[in-house]
Tab-separated table of C-alpha atoms in Angstrom:
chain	number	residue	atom	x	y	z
K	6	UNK	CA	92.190	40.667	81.334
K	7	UNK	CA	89.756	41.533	84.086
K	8	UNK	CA	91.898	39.514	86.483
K	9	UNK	CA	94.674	41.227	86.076
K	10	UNK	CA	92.907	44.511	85.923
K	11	UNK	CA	92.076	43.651	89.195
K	12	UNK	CA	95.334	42.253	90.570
K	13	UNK	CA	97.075	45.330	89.274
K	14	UNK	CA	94.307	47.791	91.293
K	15	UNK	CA	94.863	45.477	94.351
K	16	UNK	CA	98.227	46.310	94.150
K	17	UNK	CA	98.065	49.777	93.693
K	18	UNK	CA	96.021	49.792	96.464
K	19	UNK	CA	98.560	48.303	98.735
K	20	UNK	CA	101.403	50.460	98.165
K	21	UNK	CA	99.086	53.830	98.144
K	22	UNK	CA	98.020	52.638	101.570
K	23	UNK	CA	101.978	51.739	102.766
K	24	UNK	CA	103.479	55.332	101.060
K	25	UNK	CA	100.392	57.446	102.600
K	26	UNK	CA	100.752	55.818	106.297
K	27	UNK	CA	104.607	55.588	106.099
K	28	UNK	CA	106.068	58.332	103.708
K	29	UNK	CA	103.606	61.317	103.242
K	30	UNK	CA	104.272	64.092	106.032
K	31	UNK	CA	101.830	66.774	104.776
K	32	UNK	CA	98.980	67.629	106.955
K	33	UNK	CA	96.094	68.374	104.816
K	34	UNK	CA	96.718	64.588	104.827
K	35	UNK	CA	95.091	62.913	107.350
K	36	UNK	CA	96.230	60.045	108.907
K	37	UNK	CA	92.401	58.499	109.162
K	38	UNK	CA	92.504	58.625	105.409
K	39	UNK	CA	90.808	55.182	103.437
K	40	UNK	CA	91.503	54.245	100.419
K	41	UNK	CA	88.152	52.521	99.956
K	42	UNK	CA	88.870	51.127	96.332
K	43	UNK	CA	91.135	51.496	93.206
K	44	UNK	CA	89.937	51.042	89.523
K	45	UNK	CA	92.053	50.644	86.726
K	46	UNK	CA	91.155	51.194	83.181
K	47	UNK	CA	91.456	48.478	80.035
K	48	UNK	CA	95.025	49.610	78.830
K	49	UNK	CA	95.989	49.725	83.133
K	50	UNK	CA	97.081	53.767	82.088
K	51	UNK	CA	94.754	55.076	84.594
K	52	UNK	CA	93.836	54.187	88.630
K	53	UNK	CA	90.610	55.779	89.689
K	54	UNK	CA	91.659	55.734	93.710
K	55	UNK	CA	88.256	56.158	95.808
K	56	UNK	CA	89.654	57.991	99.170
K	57	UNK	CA	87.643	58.674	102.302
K	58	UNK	CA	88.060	60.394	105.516
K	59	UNK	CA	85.801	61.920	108.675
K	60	UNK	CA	85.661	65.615	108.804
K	61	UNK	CA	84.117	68.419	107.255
K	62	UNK	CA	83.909	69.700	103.607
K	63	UNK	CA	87.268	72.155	104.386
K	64	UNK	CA	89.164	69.131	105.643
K	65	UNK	CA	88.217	66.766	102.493
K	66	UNK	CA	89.033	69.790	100.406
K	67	UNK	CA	92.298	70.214	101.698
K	68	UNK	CA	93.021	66.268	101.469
K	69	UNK	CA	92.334	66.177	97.963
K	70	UNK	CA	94.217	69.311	97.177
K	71	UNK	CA	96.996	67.463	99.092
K	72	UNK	CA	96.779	64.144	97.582
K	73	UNK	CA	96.356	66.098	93.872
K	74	UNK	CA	99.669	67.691	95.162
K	75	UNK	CA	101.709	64.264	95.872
K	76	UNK	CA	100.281	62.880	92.811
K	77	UNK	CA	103.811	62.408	91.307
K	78	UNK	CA	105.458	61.489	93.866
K	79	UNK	CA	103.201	58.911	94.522
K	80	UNK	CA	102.988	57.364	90.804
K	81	UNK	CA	106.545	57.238	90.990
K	82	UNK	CA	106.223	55.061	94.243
K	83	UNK	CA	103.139	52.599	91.797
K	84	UNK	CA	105.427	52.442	89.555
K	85	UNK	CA	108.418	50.926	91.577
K	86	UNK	CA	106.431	48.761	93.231
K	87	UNK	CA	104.578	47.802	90.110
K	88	UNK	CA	106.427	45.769	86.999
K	89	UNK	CA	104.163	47.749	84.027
K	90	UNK	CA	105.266	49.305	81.092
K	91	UNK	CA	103.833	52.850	81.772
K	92	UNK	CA	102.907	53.986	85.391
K	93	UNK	CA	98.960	54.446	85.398
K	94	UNK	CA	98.247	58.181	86.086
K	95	UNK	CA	96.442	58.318	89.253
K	96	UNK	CA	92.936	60.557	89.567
K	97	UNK	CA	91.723	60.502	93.479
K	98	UNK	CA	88.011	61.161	93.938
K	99	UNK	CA	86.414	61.709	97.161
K	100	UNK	CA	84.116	58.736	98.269
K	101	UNK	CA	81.449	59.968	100.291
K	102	UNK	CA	79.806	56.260	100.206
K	103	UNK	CA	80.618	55.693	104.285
K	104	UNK	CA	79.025	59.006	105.046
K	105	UNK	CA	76.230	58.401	103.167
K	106	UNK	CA	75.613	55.008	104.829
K	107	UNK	CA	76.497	56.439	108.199
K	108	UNK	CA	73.716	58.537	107.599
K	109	UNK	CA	71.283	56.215	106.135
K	110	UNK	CA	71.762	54.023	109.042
K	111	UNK	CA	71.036	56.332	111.543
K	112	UNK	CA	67.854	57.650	109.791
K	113	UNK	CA	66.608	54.269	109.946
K	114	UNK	CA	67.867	53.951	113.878
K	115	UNK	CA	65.873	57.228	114.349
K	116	UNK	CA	62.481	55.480	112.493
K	117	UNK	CA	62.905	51.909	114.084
K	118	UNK	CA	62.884	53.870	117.579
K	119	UNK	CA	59.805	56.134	116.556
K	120	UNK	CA	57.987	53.539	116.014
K	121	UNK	CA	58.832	51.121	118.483
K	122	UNK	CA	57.585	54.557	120.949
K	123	UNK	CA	54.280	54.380	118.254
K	124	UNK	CA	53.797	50.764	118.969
K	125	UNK	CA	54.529	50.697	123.085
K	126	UNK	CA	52.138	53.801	122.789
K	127	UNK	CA	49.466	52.124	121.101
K	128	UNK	CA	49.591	48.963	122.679
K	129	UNK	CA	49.218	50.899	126.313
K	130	UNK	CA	45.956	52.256	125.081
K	131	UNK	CA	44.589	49.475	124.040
K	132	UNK	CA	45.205	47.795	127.275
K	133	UNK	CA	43.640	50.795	128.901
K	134	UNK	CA	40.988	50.975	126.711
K	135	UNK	CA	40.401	46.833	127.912
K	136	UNK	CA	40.621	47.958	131.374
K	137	UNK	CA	38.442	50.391	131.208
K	138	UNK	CA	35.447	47.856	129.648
K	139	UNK	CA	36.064	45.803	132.302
Protein backbone atom coordinates (compact mmCIF):
# COMPACT_ATOMS: atom_id res chain seq x y z
CA UNK A 1 0.00 0.00 0.00
CA UNK A 2 2.76 2.45 0.78
CA UNK A 3 4.04 2.00 -2.77
CA UNK A 4 1.29 2.96 -4.30
CA UNK A 5 0.61 5.70 -1.86
CA UNK A 6 3.61 6.91 -3.14
CA UNK A 7 3.27 6.30 -6.88
CA UNK A 8 -0.11 7.96 -6.73
CA UNK A 9 1.59 11.33 -4.84
CA UNK A 10 4.37 11.13 -7.54
CA UNK A 11 1.85 11.44 -9.91
CA UNK A 12 -0.07 14.04 -8.55
CA UNK A 13 2.90 15.78 -8.34
CA UNK A 14 3.60 15.65 -11.99
CA UNK A 15 0.49 16.88 -13.37
CA UNK A 16 0.17 19.81 -10.53
CA UNK A 17 3.58 20.86 -11.79
CA UNK A 18 2.46 20.50 -15.86
CA UNK A 19 -1.29 22.37 -15.15
CA UNK A 20 0.46 25.21 -12.86
CA UNK A 21 3.42 25.94 -15.54
CA UNK A 22 1.14 25.35 -18.61
CA UNK A 23 -2.61 26.13 -17.76
CA UNK A 24 -2.94 28.50 -14.68
CA UNK A 25 -2.92 32.31 -15.88
CA UNK A 26 -3.62 33.98 -12.49
CA UNK A 27 -0.98 36.13 -11.08
CA UNK A 28 -1.02 35.75 -7.44
CA UNK A 29 0.50 32.60 -9.02
CA UNK A 30 3.90 32.78 -9.50
CA UNK A 31 5.65 31.23 -12.04
CA UNK A 32 8.83 30.39 -9.53
CA UNK A 33 6.31 28.36 -7.63
CA UNK A 34 7.75 24.54 -6.22
CA UNK A 35 5.87 22.01 -5.48
CA UNK A 36 8.40 20.59 -3.04
CA UNK A 37 6.35 17.33 -2.13
CA UNK A 38 2.84 15.69 -2.23
CA UNK A 39 1.42 13.32 0.52
CA UNK A 40 -1.42 11.25 0.16
CA UNK A 41 -3.43 9.76 2.88
CA UNK A 42 -4.27 5.73 3.49
CA UNK A 43 -7.70 5.70 1.57
CA UNK A 44 -5.57 8.16 -1.41
CA UNK A 45 -8.89 10.80 -0.60
CA UNK A 46 -6.57 13.47 0.35
CA UNK A 47 -3.01 15.10 -1.26
CA UNK A 48 -1.22 17.25 1.24
CA UNK A 49 0.75 19.42 -1.70
CA UNK A 50 3.89 21.21 0.07
CA UNK A 51 4.31 24.51 -2.28
CA UNK A 52 7.15 27.00 -2.09
CA UNK A 53 8.11 30.20 -3.60
CA UNK A 54 10.70 33.42 -2.99
CA UNK A 55 9.03 36.53 -1.89
CA UNK A 56 7.56 38.07 0.96
CA UNK A 57 4.71 37.07 3.39
CA UNK A 58 2.02 39.27 0.98
CA UNK A 59 3.21 37.36 -2.07
CA UNK A 60 2.92 33.70 -0.34
CA UNK A 61 -0.39 34.94 0.95
CA UNK A 62 -1.69 35.77 -2.23
CA UNK A 63 -0.31 32.35 -3.82
CA UNK A 64 -2.10 30.34 -1.47
CA UNK A 65 -5.26 32.33 -1.69
CA UNK A 66 -4.76 31.69 -5.45
CA UNK A 67 -3.95 28.12 -5.44
CA UNK A 68 -7.04 27.66 -2.61
CA UNK A 69 -8.95 29.45 -5.50
CA UNK A 70 -8.00 26.88 -8.49
CA UNK A 71 -8.43 24.12 -6.14
CA UNK A 72 -11.23 22.62 -8.34
CA UNK A 73 -10.11 23.19 -11.26
CA UNK A 74 -7.08 21.62 -10.52
CA UNK A 75 -8.57 18.25 -8.85
CA UNK A 76 -10.48 17.99 -11.85
CA UNK A 77 -7.13 18.07 -13.90
CA UNK A 78 -5.66 14.90 -10.85
CA UNK A 79 -8.36 13.33 -11.57
CA UNK A 80 -8.07 13.00 -15.47
CA UNK A 81 -4.77 12.32 -15.34
CA UNK A 82 -5.21 9.90 -12.50
CA UNK A 83 -7.27 6.33 -12.96
CA UNK A 84 -8.83 6.44 -9.02
CA UNK A 85 -12.12 5.97 -7.94
CA UNK A 86 -12.60 9.37 -6.13
CA UNK A 87 -10.31 12.42 -6.94
CA UNK A 88 -8.21 13.10 -3.63
CA UNK A 89 -9.20 16.60 -2.35
CA UNK A 90 -6.19 18.65 -2.50
CA UNK A 91 -5.04 20.93 0.80
CA UNK A 92 -1.79 23.19 -0.27
CA UNK A 93 0.35 24.27 2.67
CA UNK A 94 3.08 26.67 2.44
CA UNK A 95 6.61 25.03 2.86
CA UNK A 96 8.86 27.39 4.31
CA UNK A 97 11.61 24.42 4.63
CA UNK A 98 14.03 26.21 1.69
CA UNK A 99 13.81 29.48 3.52
CA UNK A 100 14.55 28.12 6.58
CA UNK A 101 17.65 26.33 5.25
CA UNK A 102 18.58 29.35 3.19
CA UNK A 103 18.79 30.94 6.34
CA UNK A 104 20.44 28.39 8.40
CA UNK A 105 23.10 28.20 5.88
CA UNK A 106 23.98 31.57 5.82
CA UNK A 107 24.08 31.89 9.67
CA UNK A 108 26.58 29.30 9.63
CA UNK A 109 28.52 31.18 6.49
CA UNK A 110 28.36 34.28 8.78
CA UNK A 111 30.04 32.05 11.98
CA UNK A 112 32.58 29.99 9.79
CA UNK A 113 33.85 33.58 8.55
CA UNK A 114 33.88 35.09 12.21
CA UNK A 115 35.89 32.79 13.22
CA UNK A 116 38.17 32.14 10.57
CA UNK A 117 38.78 36.45 11.27
CA UNK A 118 39.09 35.03 15.28
CA UNK A 119 41.62 32.50 14.27
CA UNK A 120 43.85 34.73 11.52
CA UNK A 121 43.53 37.29 14.49
CA UNK A 122 44.85 35.16 17.04
CA UNK A 123 47.36 33.45 15.22
CA UNK A 124 48.94 37.12 14.18
CA UNK A 125 49.40 37.78 17.84
CA UNK A 126 50.91 35.02 18.69
CA UNK A 127 53.45 35.42 16.03
CA UNK A 128 53.92 38.92 17.30
CA UNK A 129 53.99 38.03 20.63
CA UNK A 130 57.16 35.36 19.30
CA UNK A 131 58.69 38.23 17.64
CA UNK A 132 58.65 40.29 20.18
CA UNK A 133 60.67 37.55 22.68
CA UNK A 134 63.03 37.33 20.22
Amino acid sequence: MQHRKERVAGEVQRILIEVLYGEINDPRIPHLLSVNEVQMNRDLSLATIYVSTMGDDDEKQEMMEGLNQAKGFLRTRVAEGINLRVAPDLRFVLDESLERGNRMSAFIDQVRAEDAARNAKLEAQRREDHESED
